[in-house]
């Protein structure tokens, strides 16, 4: 009995697409796309070319809606509208691939026409309700099962369906858009009746809203190590040296400008001399005088040393 329950739980877990874009990887998207396309090919009697094109269309749809299903479950109205936009584009592309008779049968199968629904805080594919064996496939994989990544989606073709005009059979000419029909409210209640729409959520957040509402975690819980401290002190010293050098450059440029002004006008030069300049000149003159006196003293000491040497040589001569 426990083994049977375990198998049932494992089977149900494969049908669940949990909230979160990380839960559905690209390999998961391909697997779900193949399962849905395989059942459509079985019921609608698709040709090989139709089978490959329907796989591409379903892939584009599932790959796109996986990024908004979190917000759908959260109750954001803009995400619900975005989901039905994806669905209408998908159904429009299928309209150019399927024949008129195939498309009419497609619309009658709710698990094909509106493939996703929510229950509680999760979303599911309706096709698994009808086809409970999730590992059974009627047909082999499409030839581009691992290589197709959305290159035929209409955003790459000036927002025009890539599949328009590829088939010569009569296509469906009636209403296919779900949001434009009178039964849109009924369909939406059937698809997402468990979702409580949040008031004021009809506008999708912009990038600025996303960045300004997130709390930065880089400044909190930061541990300072000795190496980090040394790096920070080195950076601060480098910054100080850079700022001081820039200050020196600015001061030298100011002194150059002032000297230029003093050369052009002698009267302005005399009036622009400040006590600080006089102190600088006096200090420089004192430095020159002290250096001169030290030179003279060193010269006299060398003279004395030379005289003492000559006297010692003269005394030696006398001996």
Short mmCIF file of C-alpha atoms in Angstrom, two decimals:
data_model
loop_
_atom_site.label_atom_id
_atom_site.label_comp_id
_atom_site.label_asym_id
_atom_site.label_seq_id
_atom_site.Cartn_x
_atom_site.Cartn_y
_atom_site.Cartn_z
CA UNK A 1 0.00 0.00 0.00
CA UNK A 2 2.82 2.39 0.84
CA UNK A 3 4.46 1.62 -2.48
CA UNK A 4 1.27 2.45 -4.36
CA UNK A 5 0.94 5.74 -2.49
CA UNK A 6 4.55 6.59 -3.28
CA UNK A 7 3.99 5.93 -6.98
CA UNK A 8 0.88 8.13 -6.97
CA UNK A 9 2.72 10.97 -5.27
CA UNK A 10 5.59 10.68 -7.73
CA UNK A 11 3.13 10.77 -10.61
CA UNK A 12 1.39 13.84 -9.28
CA UNK A 13 4.68 15.61 -8.71
CA UNK A 14 5.55 15.35 -12.40
CA UNK A 15 2.32 17.12 -13.33
CA UNK A 16 2.94 20.01 -11.00
CA UNK A 17 4.70 23.06 -12.25
CA UNK A 18 5.46 24.78 -9.00
CA UNK A 19 5.60 28.52 -8.67
CA UNK A 20 8.94 30.00 -9.52
CA UNK A 21 10.86 30.28 -12.76
CA UNK A 22 13.75 28.27 -11.36
CA UNK A 23 11.44 25.24 -11.00
CA UNK A 24 10.93 24.99 -14.78
CA UNK A 25 14.24 24.69 -16.56
CA UNK A 26 14.71 24.57 -20.31
CA UNK A 27 14.73 20.77 -20.24
CA UNK A 28 11.45 20.86 -18.32
CA UNK A 29 9.98 23.23 -20.91
CA UNK A 30 10.96 20.83 -23.71
CA UNK A 31 9.44 17.87 -21.89
CA UNK A 32 6.12 19.64 -21.19
CA UNK A 33 6.03 20.96 -24.74
CA UNK A 34 6.58 17.53 -26.22
CA UNK A 35 3.86 15.94 -24.07
CA UNK A 36 1.27 18.56 -25.04
CA UNK A 37 2.25 18.46 -28.73
CA UNK A 38 2.23 14.67 -28.80
CA UNK A 39 -1.37 14.54 -27.58
CA UNK A 40 -2.43 17.25 -30.04
CA UNK A 41 -0.85 15.30 -32.88
CA UNK A 42 -2.67 12.16 -31.74
CA UNK A 43 -6.14 13.73 -31.50
CA UNK A 44 -5.92 16.17 -34.40
CA UNK A 45 -4.11 13.78 -36.76
CA UNK A 46 -1.25 16.13 -37.53
CA UNK A 47 1.22 15.60 -40.32
CA UNK A 48 4.94 15.48 -39.65
CA UNK A 49 5.41 19.07 -40.75
CA UNK A 50 2.48 20.20 -38.62
CA UNK A 51 3.83 18.22 -35.68
CA UNK A 52 7.18 20.02 -35.82
CA UNK A 53 5.58 23.45 -36.22
CA UNK A 54 3.10 22.89 -33.39
CA UNK A 55 6.00 21.88 -31.16
CA UNK A 56 7.69 25.22 -31.88
CA UNK A 57 4.50 27.17 -31.14
CA UNK A 58 3.85 25.34 -27.87
CA UNK A 59 7.49 25.78 -26.86
CA UNK A 60 7.30 29.55 -27.36
CA UNK A 61 4.11 29.72 -25.30
CA UNK A 62 5.32 27.62 -22.36
CA UNK A 63 8.75 29.23 -22.36
CA UNK A 64 7.13 32.66 -22.15
CA UNK A 65 4.42 32.07 -19.55
CA UNK A 66 6.76 30.38 -17.07
CA UNK A 67 8.15 33.84 -16.25
CA UNK A 68 4.76 35.33 -15.33
CA UNK A 69 3.11 32.45 -13.48
CA UNK A 70 4.65 33.52 -10.16
CA UNK A 71 2.89 36.86 -10.48
CA UNK A 72 -0.31 35.19 -11.65
CA UNK A 73 -0.40 33.13 -8.47
CA UNK A 74 0.40 36.24 -6.46
CA UNK A 75 -2.69 37.95 -7.88
CA UNK A 76 -1.12 40.57 -10.14
CA UNK A 77 -3.64 41.56 -12.77
CA UNK A 78 -0.97 42.62 -15.26
CA UNK A 79 0.43 39.07 -15.15
CA UNK A 80 -2.99 37.60 -15.88
CA UNK A 81 -3.34 39.89 -18.88
CA UNK A 82 0.17 38.99 -20.01
CA UNK A 83 -0.67 35.30 -19.81
CA UNK A 84 -3.69 35.69 -22.08
CA UNK A 85 -1.61 37.76 -24.49
CA UNK A 86 0.80 34.84 -24.80
CA UNK A 87 -2.12 32.47 -25.22
CA UNK A 88 -3.76 34.55 -27.95
CA UNK A 89 -0.48 34.74 -29.87
CA UNK A 90 -0.06 30.99 -29.56
CA UNK A 91 -3.62 30.29 -30.75
CA UNK A 92 -3.16 32.69 -33.65
CA UNK A 93 0.02 30.91 -34.78
CA UNK A 94 -1.76 27.55 -34.55
CA UNK A 95 -4.50 28.97 -36.75
CA UNK A 96 -2.04 29.15 -39.67
CA UNK A 97 -0.73 25.60 -39.14
CA UNK A 98 -3.94 23.67 -38.48
CA UNK A 99 -6.66 23.26 -41.03
CA UNK A 100 -10.07 24.76 -40.40
CA UNK A 101 -11.48 21.39 -39.30
CA UNK A 102 -8.48 20.65 -37.07
CA UNK A 103 -8.71 24.06 -35.44
CA UNK A 104 -12.40 23.61 -34.66
CA UNK A 105 -11.61 20.33 -32.88
CA UNK A 106 -8.69 22.08 -31.15
CA UNK A 107 -10.98 24.77 -29.70
CA UNK A 108 -13.43 22.15 -28.40
CA UNK A 109 -10.70 20.48 -26.33
CA UNK A 110 -10.28 22.75 -23.32
CA UNK A 111 -6.97 21.12 -22.33
CA UNK A 112 -5.57 22.16 -25.72
CA UNK A 113 -7.23 25.55 -26.19
CA UNK A 114 -6.61 26.79 -22.62
CA UNK A 115 -3.89 24.45 -21.36
CA UNK A 116 -3.05 25.94 -17.93
CA UNK A 117 -5.12 26.33 -14.78
CA UNK A 118 -4.42 26.99 -11.11
CA UNK A 119 -5.51 25.19 -7.98
CA UNK A 120 -4.54 26.54 -4.60
CA UNK A 121 -1.10 28.07 -4.86
CA UNK A 122 0.12 26.00 -7.84
CA UNK A 123 -0.48 25.82 -11.57
CA UNK A 124 -0.97 22.75 -13.74
CA UNK A 125 -1.39 21.58 -17.32
CA UNK A 126 -4.90 20.36 -18.07
CA UNK A 127 -3.67 17.71 -20.47
CA UNK A 128 -2.46 15.60 -17.53
CA UNK A 129 -6.01 15.28 -16.27
CA UNK A 130 -7.00 13.45 -19.46
CA UNK A 131 -3.70 11.66 -20.10
CA UNK A 132 -2.60 10.35 -16.75
CA UNK A 133 0.38 8.33 -17.96
CA UNK A 134 2.99 11.06 -18.12
CA UNK A 135 5.65 8.89 -19.71
CA UNK A 136 3.64 7.60 -22.65
CA UNK A 137 4.17 9.20 -26.05
CA UNK A 138 2.52 8.29 -29.34
CA UNK A 139 5.21 9.77 -31.55
CA UNK A 140 8.98 10.23 -31.38
CA UNK A 141 10.59 13.52 -30.52
CA UNK A 142 10.48 16.35 -33.05
CA UNK A 143 13.63 16.60 -35.13
CA UNK A 144 14.63 19.90 -33.42
CA UNK A 145 13.63 18.85 -29.92
CA UNK A 146 16.98 19.92 -28.40
CA UNK A 147 17.91 22.70 -30.80
CA UNK A 148 14.86 24.93 -31.05
CA UNK A 149 15.07 27.88 -28.63
CA UNK A 150 12.41 30.28 -29.93
CA UNK A 151 13.86 31.56 -33.20
CA UNK A 152 10.47 31.46 -34.97
CA UNK A 153 8.59 33.54 -32.41
CA UNK A 154 6.95 36.57 -33.98
CA UNK A 155 9.10 39.11 -32.14
CA UNK A 156 11.94 37.93 -34.41
CA UNK A 157 9.80 38.48 -37.52
CA UNK A 158 8.41 42.03 -37.13
CA UNK A 159 5.54 40.77 -34.94
CA UNK A 160 4.09 38.79 -37.85
CA UNK A 161 3.36 35.09 -37.53
CA UNK A 162 6.19 33.04 -39.00
CA UNK A 163 3.73 30.31 -40.00
CA UNK A 164 1.41 32.45 -42.06
CA UNK A 165 1.25 31.28 -45.68
CA UNK A 166 3.25 28.07 -45.12
CA UNK A 167 0.22 25.81 -45.65
CA UNK A 168 -2.22 25.74 -48.54
CA UNK A 169 -5.22 24.26 -46.75
CA UNK A 170 -8.13 26.46 -45.59
CA UNK A 171 -7.44 27.98 -42.20
CA UNK A 172 -9.84 28.93 -39.43
CA UNK A 173 -11.40 32.33 -40.06
CA UNK A 174 -13.47 32.83 -36.91
CA UNK A 175 -12.75 34.37 -33.55
CA UNK A 176 -9.79 32.82 -31.75
CA UNK A 177 -8.82 35.45 -29.17
CA UNK A 178 -9.89 34.63 -25.64
CA UNK A 179 -9.71 38.14 -24.23
CA UNK A 180 -12.03 39.55 -26.89
CA UNK A 181 -14.83 37.05 -26.45
CA UNK A 182 -17.88 37.53 -24.27
CA UNK A 183 -16.98 34.41 -22.33
CA UNK A 184 -13.59 35.83 -21.30
CA UNK A 185 -14.71 36.34 -17.69
CA UNK A 186 -16.02 32.79 -17.55
CA UNK A 187 -12.79 31.38 -19.01
CA UNK A 188 -10.70 33.42 -16.62
CA UNK A 189 -12.72 32.21 -13.65
CA UNK A 190 -12.32 28.63 -14.84
CA UNK A 191 -8.57 29.02 -15.41
CA UNK A 192 -7.59 31.10 -12.38
CA UNK A 193 -10.56 30.98 -10.04
CA UNK A 194 -8.32 30.24 -7.06
CA UNK A 195 -6.31 33.45 -7.62
CA UNK A 196 -7.33 36.55 -5.68
CA UNK A 197 -6.57 39.60 -7.79
CA UNK A 198 -4.80 42.32 -5.82
CA UNK A 199 -6.24 45.83 -6.24
CA UNK A 200 -4.04 48.28 -8.11
CA UNK A 201 -1.95 45.53 -9.71
CA UNK A 202 -2.84 46.25 -13.32
CA UNK A 203 0.51 47.93 -14.07
CA UNK A 204 3.64 45.85 -14.54
CA UNK A 205 6.61 47.06 -12.44
CA UNK A 206 9.35 48.85 -14.30
CA UNK A 207 13.07 48.29 -13.78
CA UNK A 208 13.30 51.36 -11.53
CA UNK A 209 10.53 49.98 -9.30
CA UNK A 210 12.37 46.69 -9.00
CA UNK A 211 15.69 48.27 -8.12
CA UNK A 212 14.36 50.83 -5.64
CA UNK A 213 12.23 48.40 -3.68
CA UNK A 214 14.98 45.87 -3.09
CA UNK A 215 17.01 46.15 0.11
CA UNK A 216 20.74 46.07 -0.27
CA UNK A 217 22.40 43.32 1.72
CA UNK A 218 25.99 44.32 0.99
CA UNK A 219 26.17 46.84 3.86
CA UNK A 220 24.68 44.54 6.49
CA UNK A 221 26.31 41.53 8.14
CA UNK A 222 29.72 42.58 6.87
CA UNK A 223 32.72 41.12 8.72
CA UNK A 224 35.98 43.06 8.61
CA UNK A 225 39.16 41.02 8.48
CA UNK A 226 42.73 42.34 8.97
CA UNK A 227 43.47 41.90 5.28
CA UNK A 228 40.31 43.79 4.43
CA UNK A 229 41.32 46.53 6.84
CA UNK A 230 44.74 46.80 5.25
CA UNK A 231 43.19 46.96 1.79
CA UNK A 232 40.76 49.65 2.93
CA UNK A 233 43.56 51.66 4.58
CA UNK A 234 45.67 51.34 1.44
CA UNK A 235 42.78 52.50 -0.66
CA UNK A 236 42.14 55.41 1.69
CA UNK A 237 45.83 56.40 1.60
CA UNK A 238 45.82 56.19 -2.15
CA UNK A 239 42.72 58.34 -2.23
CA UNK A 240 44.32 60.85 0.14
CA UNK A 241 47.48 61.01 -1.91
CA UNK A 242 45.48 61.42 -5.06
CA UNK A 243 43.41 64.21 -3.58
CA UNK A 244 46.49 65.93 -2.13
CA UNK A 245 48.31 65.72 -5.47
CA UNK A 246 45.26 67.17 -7.19
CA UNK A 247 45.22 69.96 -4.62
CA UNK A 248 48.93 70.62 -5.27
CA UNK A 249 48.29 70.71 -9.00
CA UNK A 250 45.43 73.13 -8.48
CA UNK A 251 47.56 75.33 -6.22
CA UNK A 252 50.45 75.29 -8.71
CA UNK A 253 48.07 76.25 -11.50
CA UNK A 254 46.74 79.07 -9.35
CA UNK A 255 50.30 80.27 -8.64
CA UNK A 256 51.06 80.13 -12.36
CA UNK A 257 48.00 82.22 -13.11
CA UNK A 258 48.94 84.72 -10.41
CA UNK A 259 52.52 85.00 -11.74
CA UNK A 260 51.14 85.55 -15.23
CA UNK A 261 48.94 88.30 -13.94
CA UNK A 262 51.87 89.84 -12.06
CA UNK A 263 54.01 89.91 -15.22
CA UNK A 264 51.29 91.66 -17.21
CA UNK A 265 50.67 94.34 -14.56
CA UNK A 266 53.38 95.48 -12.14
CA UNK A 267 50.98 97.55 -10.06
CA UNK A 268 48.63 94.61 -9.65
CA UNK A 269 51.62 92.42 -8.64
CA UNK A 270 52.61 94.75 -5.84
CA UNK A 271 49.05 95.00 -4.58
CA UNK A 272 48.44 91.28 -4.79
CA UNK A 273 51.39 90.44 -2.50
CA UNK A 274 49.94 89.00 0.70
CA UNK A 275 51.49 88.48 4.14
CA UNK A 276 51.56 84.78 3.45
CA UNK A 277 53.65 85.45 0.32
CA UNK A 278 55.97 87.66 2.33
CA UNK A 279 56.33 84.95 4.92
CA UNK A 280 57.14 82.48 2.14
CA UNK A 281 59.73 84.87 0.70
CA UNK A 282 61.26 85.55 4.12
CA UNK A 283 61.40 81.86 4.88
CA UNK A 284 63.04 81.19 1.51
CA UNK A 285 65.55 84.02 2.08
CA UNK A 286 66.36 82.69 5.53
CA UNK A 287 66.89 79.29 4.00
CA UNK A 288 69.26 80.83 1.46
CA UNK A 289 71.10 82.78 4.14
CA UNK A 290 71.43 79.75 6.35
CA UNK A 291 72.69 77.71 3.46
CA UNK A 292 75.19 80.48 2.64
CA UNK A 293 76.44 80.66 6.19
CA UNK A 294 76.82 76.93 6.34
CA UNK A 295 78.80 77.11 3.13
CA UNK A 296 81.06 79.82 4.54
CA UNK A 297 81.59 77.91 7.78
CA UNK A 298 82.44 74.77 5.91
CA UNK A 299 84.84 76.77 3.78
CA UNK A 300 86.60 78.28 6.82
CA UNK A 301 86.85 74.89 8.46
CA UNK A 302 88.43 73.49 5.32
CA UNK A 303 90.87 76.46 5.31
CA UNK A 304 91.83 75.73 8.87
CA UNK A 305 92.35 72.07 8.05
CA UNK A 306 94.57 72.99 5.13
CA UNK A 307 96.62 75.45 7.22
CA UNK A 308 97.11 72.89 9.94
CA UNK A 309 98.28 70.42 7.33
CA UNK A 310 100.78 72.86 5.88
CA UNK A 311 102.14 73.69 9.34
CA UNK A 312 102.65 70.02 10.09
CA UNK A 313 104.55 69.57 6.84
CA UNK A 314 106.74 72.58 7.58
CA UNK A 315 107.61 71.24 11.00
CA UNK A 316 108.59 67.95 9.44
CA UNK A 317 110.91 69.73 7.07
CA UNK A 318 112.60 71.47 9.90
CA UNK A 319 113.23 68.15 11.61
#
